[in-house]
Short mmCIF file of C-alpha atoms in Angstrom, two decimals:
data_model
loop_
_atom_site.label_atom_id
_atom_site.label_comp_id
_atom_site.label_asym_id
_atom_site.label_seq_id
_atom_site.Cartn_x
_atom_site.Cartn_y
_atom_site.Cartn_z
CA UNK X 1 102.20 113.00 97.93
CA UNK X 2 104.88 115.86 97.18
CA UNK X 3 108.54 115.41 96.80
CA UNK X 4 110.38 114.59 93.69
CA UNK X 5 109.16 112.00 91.13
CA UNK X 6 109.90 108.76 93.84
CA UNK X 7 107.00 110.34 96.01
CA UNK X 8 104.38 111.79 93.36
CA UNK X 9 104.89 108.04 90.80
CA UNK X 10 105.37 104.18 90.90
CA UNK X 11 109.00 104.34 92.47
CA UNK X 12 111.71 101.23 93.55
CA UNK X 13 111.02 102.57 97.31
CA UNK X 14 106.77 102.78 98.14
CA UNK X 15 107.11 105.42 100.82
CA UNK X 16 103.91 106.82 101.59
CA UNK X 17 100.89 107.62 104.12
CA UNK X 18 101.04 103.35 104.66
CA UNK X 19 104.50 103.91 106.45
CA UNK X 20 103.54 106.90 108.19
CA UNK X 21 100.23 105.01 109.34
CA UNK X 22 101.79 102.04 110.50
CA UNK X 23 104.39 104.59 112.64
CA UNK X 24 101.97 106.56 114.09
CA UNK X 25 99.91 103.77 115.35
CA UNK X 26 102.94 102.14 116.82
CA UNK X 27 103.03 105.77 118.81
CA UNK X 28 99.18 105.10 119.54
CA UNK X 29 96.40 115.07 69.09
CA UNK X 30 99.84 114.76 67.38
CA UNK X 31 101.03 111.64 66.19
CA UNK X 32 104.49 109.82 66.32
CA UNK X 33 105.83 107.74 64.72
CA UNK X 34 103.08 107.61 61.39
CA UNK X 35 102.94 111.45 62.49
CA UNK X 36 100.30 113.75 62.10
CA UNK X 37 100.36 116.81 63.72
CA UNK X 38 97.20 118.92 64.88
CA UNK X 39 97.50 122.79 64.34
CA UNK X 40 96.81 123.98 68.43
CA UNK X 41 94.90 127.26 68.71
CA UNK X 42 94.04 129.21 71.18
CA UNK X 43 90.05 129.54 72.60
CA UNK X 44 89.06 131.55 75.35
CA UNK X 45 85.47 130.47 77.46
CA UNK X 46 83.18 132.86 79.07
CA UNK X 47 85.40 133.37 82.09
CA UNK X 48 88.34 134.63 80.09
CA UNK X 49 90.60 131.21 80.63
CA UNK X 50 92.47 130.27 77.76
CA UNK X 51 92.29 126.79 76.48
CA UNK X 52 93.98 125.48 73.59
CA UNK X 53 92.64 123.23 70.70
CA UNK X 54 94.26 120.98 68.73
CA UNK X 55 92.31 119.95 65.42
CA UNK X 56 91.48 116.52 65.13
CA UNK X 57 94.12 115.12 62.35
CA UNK X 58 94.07 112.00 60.67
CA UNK X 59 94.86 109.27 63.20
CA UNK X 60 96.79 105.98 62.68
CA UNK X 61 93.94 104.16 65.14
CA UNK X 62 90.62 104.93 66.98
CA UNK X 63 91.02 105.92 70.65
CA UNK X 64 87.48 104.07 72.18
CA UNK X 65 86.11 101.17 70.40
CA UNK X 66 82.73 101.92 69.24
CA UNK X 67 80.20 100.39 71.45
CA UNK X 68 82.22 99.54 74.03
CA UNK X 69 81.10 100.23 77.50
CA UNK X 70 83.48 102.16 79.23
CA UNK X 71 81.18 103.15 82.54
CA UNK X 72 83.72 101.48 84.40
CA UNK X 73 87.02 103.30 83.59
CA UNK X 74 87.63 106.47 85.22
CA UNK X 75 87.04 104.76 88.62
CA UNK X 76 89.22 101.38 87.47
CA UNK X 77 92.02 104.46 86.58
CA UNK X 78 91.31 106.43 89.38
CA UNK X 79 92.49 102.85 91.40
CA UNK X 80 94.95 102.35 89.28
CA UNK X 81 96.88 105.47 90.38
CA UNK X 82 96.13 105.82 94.22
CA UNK X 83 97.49 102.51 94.90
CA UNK X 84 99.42 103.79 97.84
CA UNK X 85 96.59 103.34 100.39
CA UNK X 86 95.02 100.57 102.41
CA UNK X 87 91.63 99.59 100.74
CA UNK X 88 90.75 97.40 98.24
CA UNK X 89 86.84 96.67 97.67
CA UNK X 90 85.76 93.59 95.86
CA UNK X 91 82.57 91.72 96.71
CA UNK X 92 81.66 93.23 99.88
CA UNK X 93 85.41 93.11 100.89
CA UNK X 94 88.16 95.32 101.81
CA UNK X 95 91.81 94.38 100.84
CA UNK X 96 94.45 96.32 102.45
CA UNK X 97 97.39 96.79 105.13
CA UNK X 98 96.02 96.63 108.71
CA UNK X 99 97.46 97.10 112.44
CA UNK X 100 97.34 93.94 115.07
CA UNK X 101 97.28 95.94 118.38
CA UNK X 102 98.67 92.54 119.80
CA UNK X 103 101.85 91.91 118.10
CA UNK X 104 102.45 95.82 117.17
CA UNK X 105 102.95 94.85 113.86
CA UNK X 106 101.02 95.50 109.97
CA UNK X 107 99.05 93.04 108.25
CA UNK X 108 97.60 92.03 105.08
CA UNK X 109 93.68 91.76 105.49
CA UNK X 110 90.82 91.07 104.17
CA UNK X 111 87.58 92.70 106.47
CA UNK X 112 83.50 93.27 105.74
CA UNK X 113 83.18 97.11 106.81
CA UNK X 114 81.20 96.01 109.97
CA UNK X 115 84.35 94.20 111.04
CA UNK X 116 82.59 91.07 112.13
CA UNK X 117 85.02 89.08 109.54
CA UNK X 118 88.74 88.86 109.05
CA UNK X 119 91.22 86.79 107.66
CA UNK X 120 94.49 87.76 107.91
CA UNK X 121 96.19 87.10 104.56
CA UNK X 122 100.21 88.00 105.72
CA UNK X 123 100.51 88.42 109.40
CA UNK X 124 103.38 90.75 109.54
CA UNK X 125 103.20 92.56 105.85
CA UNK X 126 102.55 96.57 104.14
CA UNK X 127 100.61 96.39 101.13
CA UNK X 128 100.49 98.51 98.21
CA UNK X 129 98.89 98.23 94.85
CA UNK X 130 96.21 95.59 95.31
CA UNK X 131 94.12 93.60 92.14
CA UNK X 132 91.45 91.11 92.05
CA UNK X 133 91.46 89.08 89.01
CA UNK X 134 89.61 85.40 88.26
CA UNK X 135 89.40 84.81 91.75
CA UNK X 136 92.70 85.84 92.83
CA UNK X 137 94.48 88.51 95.11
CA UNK X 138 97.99 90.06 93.60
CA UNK X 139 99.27 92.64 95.75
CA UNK X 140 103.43 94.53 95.80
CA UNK X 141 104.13 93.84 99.28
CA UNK X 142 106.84 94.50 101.94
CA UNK X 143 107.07 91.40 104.07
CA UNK X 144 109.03 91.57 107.37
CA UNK X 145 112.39 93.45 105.93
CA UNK X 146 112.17 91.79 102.51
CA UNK X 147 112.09 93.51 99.22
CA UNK X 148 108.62 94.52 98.37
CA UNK X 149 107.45 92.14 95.46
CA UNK X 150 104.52 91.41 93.80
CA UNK X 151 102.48 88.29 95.57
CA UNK X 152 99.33 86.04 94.26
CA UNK X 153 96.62 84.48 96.48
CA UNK X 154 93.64 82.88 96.33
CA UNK X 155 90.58 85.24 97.26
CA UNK X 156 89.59 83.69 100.46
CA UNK X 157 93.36 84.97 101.62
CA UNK X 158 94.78 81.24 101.21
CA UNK X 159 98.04 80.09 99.02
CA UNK X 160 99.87 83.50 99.06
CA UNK X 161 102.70 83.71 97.42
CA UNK X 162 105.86 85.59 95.81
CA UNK X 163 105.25 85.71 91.90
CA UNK X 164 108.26 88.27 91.32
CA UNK X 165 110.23 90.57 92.97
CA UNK X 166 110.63 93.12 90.40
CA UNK X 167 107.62 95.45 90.40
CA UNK X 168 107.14 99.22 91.43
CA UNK X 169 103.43 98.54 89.71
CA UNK X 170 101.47 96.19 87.93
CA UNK X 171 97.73 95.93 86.14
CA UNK X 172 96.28 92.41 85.03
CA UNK X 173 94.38 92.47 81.83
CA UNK X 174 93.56 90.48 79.39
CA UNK X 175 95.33 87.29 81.25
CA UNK X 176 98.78 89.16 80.91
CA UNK X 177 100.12 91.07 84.04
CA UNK X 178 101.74 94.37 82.66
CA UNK X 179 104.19 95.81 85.33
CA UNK X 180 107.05 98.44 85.32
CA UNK X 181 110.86 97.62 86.41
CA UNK X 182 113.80 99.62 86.04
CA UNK X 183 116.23 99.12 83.49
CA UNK X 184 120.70 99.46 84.26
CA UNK X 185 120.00 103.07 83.62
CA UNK X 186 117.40 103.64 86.08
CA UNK X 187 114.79 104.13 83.70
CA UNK X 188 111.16 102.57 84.62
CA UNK X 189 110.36 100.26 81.63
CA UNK X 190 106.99 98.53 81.02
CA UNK X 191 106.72 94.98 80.83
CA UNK X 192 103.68 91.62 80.48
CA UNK X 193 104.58 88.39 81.44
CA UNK X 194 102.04 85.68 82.24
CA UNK X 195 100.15 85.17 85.24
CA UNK X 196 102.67 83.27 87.55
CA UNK X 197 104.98 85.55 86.59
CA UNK X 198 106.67 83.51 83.58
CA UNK X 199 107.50 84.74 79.87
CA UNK X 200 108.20 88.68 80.08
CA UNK X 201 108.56 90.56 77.50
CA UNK X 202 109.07 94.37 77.13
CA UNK X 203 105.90 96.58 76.24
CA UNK X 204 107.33 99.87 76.08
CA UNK X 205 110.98 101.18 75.93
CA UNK X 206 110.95 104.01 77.53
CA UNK X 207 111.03 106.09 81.03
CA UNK X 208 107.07 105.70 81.16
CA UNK X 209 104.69 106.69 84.05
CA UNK X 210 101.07 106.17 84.59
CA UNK X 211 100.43 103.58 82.75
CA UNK X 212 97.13 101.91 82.52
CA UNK X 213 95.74 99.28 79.74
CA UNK X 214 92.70 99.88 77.99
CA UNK X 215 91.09 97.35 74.93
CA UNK X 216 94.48 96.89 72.91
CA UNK X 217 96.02 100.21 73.91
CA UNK X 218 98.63 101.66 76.48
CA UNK X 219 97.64 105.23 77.62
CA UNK X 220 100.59 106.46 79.78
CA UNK X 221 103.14 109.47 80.34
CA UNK X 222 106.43 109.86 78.04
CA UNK X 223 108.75 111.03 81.01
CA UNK X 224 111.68 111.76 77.95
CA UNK X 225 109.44 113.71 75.39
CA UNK X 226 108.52 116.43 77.91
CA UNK X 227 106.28 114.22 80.19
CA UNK X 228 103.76 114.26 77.60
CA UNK X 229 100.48 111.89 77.66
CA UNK X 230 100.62 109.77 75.00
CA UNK X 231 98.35 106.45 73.48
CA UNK X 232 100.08 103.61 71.85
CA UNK X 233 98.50 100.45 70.35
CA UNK X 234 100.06 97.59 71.89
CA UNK X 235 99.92 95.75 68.19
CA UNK X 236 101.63 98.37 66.60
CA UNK X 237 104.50 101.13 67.21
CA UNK X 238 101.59 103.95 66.04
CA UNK X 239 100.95 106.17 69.11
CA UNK X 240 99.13 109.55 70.04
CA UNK X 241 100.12 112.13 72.04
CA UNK X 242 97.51 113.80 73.50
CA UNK X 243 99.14 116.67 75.81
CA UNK X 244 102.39 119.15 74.93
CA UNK X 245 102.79 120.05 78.25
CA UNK X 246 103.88 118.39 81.26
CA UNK X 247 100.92 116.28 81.87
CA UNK X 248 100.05 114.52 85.25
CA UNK X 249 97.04 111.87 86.10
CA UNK X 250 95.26 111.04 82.91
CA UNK X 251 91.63 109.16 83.58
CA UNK X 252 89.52 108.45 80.14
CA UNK X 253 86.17 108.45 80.03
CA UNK X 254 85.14 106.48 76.39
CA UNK X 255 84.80 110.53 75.12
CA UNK X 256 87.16 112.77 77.36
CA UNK X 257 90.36 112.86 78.80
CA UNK X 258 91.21 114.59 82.05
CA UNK X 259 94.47 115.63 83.36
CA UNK X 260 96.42 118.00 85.38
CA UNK X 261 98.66 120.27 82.95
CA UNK X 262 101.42 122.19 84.75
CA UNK X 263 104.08 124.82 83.09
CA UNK X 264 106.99 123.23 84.62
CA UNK X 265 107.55 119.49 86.21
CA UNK X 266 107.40 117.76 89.39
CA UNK X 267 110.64 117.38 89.32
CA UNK X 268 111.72 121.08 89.38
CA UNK X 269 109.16 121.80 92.74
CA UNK X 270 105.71 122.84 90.34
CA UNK X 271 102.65 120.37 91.81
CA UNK X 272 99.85 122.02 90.87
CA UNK X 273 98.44 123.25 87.78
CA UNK X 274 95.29 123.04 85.14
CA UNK X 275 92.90 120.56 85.24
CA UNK X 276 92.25 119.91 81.81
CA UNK X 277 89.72 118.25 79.74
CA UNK X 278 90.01 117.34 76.17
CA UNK X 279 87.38 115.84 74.05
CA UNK X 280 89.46 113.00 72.13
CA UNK X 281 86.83 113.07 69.37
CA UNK X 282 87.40 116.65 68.37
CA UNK X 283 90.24 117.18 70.72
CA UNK X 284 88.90 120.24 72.44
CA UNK X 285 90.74 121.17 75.05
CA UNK X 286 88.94 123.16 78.47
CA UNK X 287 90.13 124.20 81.15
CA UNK X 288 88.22 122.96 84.01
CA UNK X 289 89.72 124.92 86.67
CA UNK X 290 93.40 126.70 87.72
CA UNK X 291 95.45 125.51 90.98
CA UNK X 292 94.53 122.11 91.19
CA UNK X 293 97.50 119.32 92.50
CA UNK X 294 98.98 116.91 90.28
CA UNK X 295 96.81 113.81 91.81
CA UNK X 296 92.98 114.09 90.83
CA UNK X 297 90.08 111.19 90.97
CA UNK X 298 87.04 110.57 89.02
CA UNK X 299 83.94 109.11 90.75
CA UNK X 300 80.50 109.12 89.95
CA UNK X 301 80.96 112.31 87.44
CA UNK X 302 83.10 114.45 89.76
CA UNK X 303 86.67 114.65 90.11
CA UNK X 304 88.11 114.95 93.57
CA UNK X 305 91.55 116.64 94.72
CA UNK X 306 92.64 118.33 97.67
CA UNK X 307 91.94 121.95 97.24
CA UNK X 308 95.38 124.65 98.25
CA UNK X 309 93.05 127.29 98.24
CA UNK X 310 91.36 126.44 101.48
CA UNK X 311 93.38 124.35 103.70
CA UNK X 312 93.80 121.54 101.62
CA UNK X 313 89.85 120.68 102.53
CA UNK X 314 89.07 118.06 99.80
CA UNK X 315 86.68 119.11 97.59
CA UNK X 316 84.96 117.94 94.34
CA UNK X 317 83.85 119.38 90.85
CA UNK X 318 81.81 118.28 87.64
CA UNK X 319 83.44 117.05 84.69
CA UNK X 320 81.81 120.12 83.03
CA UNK X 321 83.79 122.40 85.19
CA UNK X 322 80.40 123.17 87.41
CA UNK X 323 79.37 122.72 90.90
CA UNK X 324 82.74 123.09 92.51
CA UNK X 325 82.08 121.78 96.04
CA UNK X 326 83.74 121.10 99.18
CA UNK X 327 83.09 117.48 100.64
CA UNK X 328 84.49 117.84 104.67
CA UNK X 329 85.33 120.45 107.10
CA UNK X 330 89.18 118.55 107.73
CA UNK X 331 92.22 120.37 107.41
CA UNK X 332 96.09 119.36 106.71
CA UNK X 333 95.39 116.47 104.68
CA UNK X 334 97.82 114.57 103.95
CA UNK X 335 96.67 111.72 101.62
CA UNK X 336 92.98 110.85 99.82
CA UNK X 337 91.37 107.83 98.24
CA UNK X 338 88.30 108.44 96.89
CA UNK X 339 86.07 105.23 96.16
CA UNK X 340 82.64 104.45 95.45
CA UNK X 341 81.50 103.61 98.64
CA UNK X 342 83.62 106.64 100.80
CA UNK X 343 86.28 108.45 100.86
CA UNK X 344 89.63 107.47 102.68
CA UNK X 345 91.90 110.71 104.02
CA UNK X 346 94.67 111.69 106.49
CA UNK X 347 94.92 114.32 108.74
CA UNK X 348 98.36 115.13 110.01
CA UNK X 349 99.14 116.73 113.16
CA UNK X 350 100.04 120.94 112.54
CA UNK X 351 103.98 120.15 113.02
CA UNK X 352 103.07 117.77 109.50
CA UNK X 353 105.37 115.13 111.74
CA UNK X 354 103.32 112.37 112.01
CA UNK X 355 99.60 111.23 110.94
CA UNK X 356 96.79 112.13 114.00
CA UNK X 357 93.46 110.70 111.96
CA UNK X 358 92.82 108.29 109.17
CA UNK X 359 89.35 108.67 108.31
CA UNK X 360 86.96 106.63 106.24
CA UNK X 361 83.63 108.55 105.60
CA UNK X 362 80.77 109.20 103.08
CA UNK X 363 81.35 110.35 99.79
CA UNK X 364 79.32 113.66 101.40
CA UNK X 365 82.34 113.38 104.06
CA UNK X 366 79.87 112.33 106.82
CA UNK X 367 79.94 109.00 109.32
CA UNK X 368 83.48 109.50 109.96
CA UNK X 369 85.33 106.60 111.37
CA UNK X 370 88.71 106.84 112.62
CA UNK X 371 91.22 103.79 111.01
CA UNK X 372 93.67 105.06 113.46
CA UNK X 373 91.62 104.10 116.80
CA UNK X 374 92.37 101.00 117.95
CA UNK X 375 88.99 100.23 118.48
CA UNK X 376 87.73 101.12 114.65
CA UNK X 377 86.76 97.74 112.46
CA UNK X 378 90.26 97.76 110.31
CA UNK X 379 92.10 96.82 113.46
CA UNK X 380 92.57 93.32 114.81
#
């Protein structure tokens, strides 16, 4: 997941840990626009880190929608933006890009975790972003040496089929798939159109990254204005920007924001930096802890990254900044998904040439089973 902004975002080539897996088996608050700008001050916790806060100025909308339950969001974000791997759960089901040891070529799958049932959706297909919606599978795909696209079946793995071929991403809400494209000048716009792919329209002009709908509002990164994580509601041109610095990862709680805030981009070799948590209701901003990489996850109150102080391990920590812990023993990792049921994560060999392990293993990190054997229940 490092590189320039084609490896760490949504990109018009999806090279990642799927490509490298398939190989290696084959081996064996301001405010714009109605702006209001909060006065940012400087606050320093008990260990002597600096956070800032930014006073909580009159905005043109509320954030969360009172009463809403919003239990479900920092995982459904979390998904949203580690795409790039193989598993999709959805009622007792995993969705993803498997191996057939007989024909040497990748799949699109559906499997139960004990591997006693399969149906193979695509026989000879590399999946990336995955959705279930109303009964349906969408999934970007690269089929044979075709142009990745985005594809629609039904959820027993039956009537797949090509709904569009321009998508780097895409979310389904609200009956409306929102997906990004690039514009003549290379710059990745966000678009909805309806379900079969008919009627798009543009969302949001702009160079935009991390996207991700919420009730009637766009939460996503201003690549232009500094990479800067911004709100917008999708009825009106009002928007909030949360972040002034160059701001990576957002996933909302219904109360808090968290984020990775570095001093310089992506794109100029910086990938790790701050994770940060602002309060959106008094826009408090704490610094959770230093040296973190630009990709975190939320699940079941801890957010998960791959820790550069020791090895890359993966470890965990509270959304309070506590109980910083590490989850497995593994080294060199390469890639991780974190779900609710496990975790998903690489090992590469020491050279970093090619991927030795993909494990899938407790949340704790334990009952490790190898993806990559050809005996394991993802392979046909």
């Amino acid at each position: 997941m490092r590189g320039d902004k084609q490896m760490r975002k949504r990109t018009k080539v999806l090279l990642t840990a799927t490509a490298i897996f398939m190989l290696s088996m084959m081996a064996g608050c301001n405010v714009q626009n109605q702006e209001s700008k909060g006065d940012i001050s400087a606050q320093t916790d008990e260990n002597g880190v600096e956070n800032e806060q930014v006073s909580n100025a009159d905005l043109p909308f509320e954030i969360f929608t009172e009463g809403h339950d919003y239990s479900d969001l920092p995982y459904d974000m979390t998904r949203n933006f580690t795409y790039y791997l193989y598993l999709y759960e959805k009622n007792g089901w995993n969705y993803g890009t498997g191996w057939n040891n007989e024909t040497g070529k990748a799949l699109f799958q559906k499997v139960r975790d004990t591997g006693d049932e399969r149906t193979i959706i695509c026989p000879d297909c590399v999946t990336y972003k995955i959705q279930e919606y109303e009964g349906y599978i969408y999934a970007i795909c690269n089929i044979g040496d075709q142009q990745y696209g985005l594809y629609k079946a039904n959820d027993s793995g039956d009537n797949f089929h090509l709904i569009m071929n321009e998508a780097t991403w895409f979310q389904i809400a609200d009956n409306q798939i929102y997906y990004t494209w690039y514009d003549e000048n290379k710059n990745q716009k966000l678009y909805k159109c309806d379900l079969d792919g008919a009627n798009s329209e543009l969302v949001l002009d702009g160079n935009t990254y991390y996207d991700y709908i919420f009730d009637d509002k766009v939460i996503y990164q201003d690549d232009p204005d500094g990479e800067h994580i911004k709100i917008k509601k999708l009825d009106s041109d009002d928007i909030i920007t949360i972040t002034n610095k160059n701001s990576y990862c957002p996933i909302l709680d219904g109360k808090n924001m968290y984020y990775v805030a570095q001093e310089k981009s992506t794109k100029d070799g910086e990938y790790f930096g701050n994770l940060c948590k602002v309060d959106l209701s008094s826009m408090q901003e704490t610094i959770l802890k230093a040296n973190v990489p630009d990709v975190i996850q939320y699940v079941d109150g801890y957010i998960y990254f791959q820790n550069p102080e020791d090895n890359n391990r993966v470890y965990k920590i509270g959304t309070d900044g506590k109980n910083l812990q590490m989850v497995c023993q593994d080294t060199n990792i390469s890639d991780l998904q974190v779900k609710t049921s496990g975790i998903l994560f690489a090992n590469m060999t020491e050279d970093g040439s090619q991927l030795a392990h993909y494990y899938w293993a407790n949340l704790d990190g334990t009952s490790k089973v190898d993806l990559v054997d050809e005996n394991s229940w993802w392979r046909k």
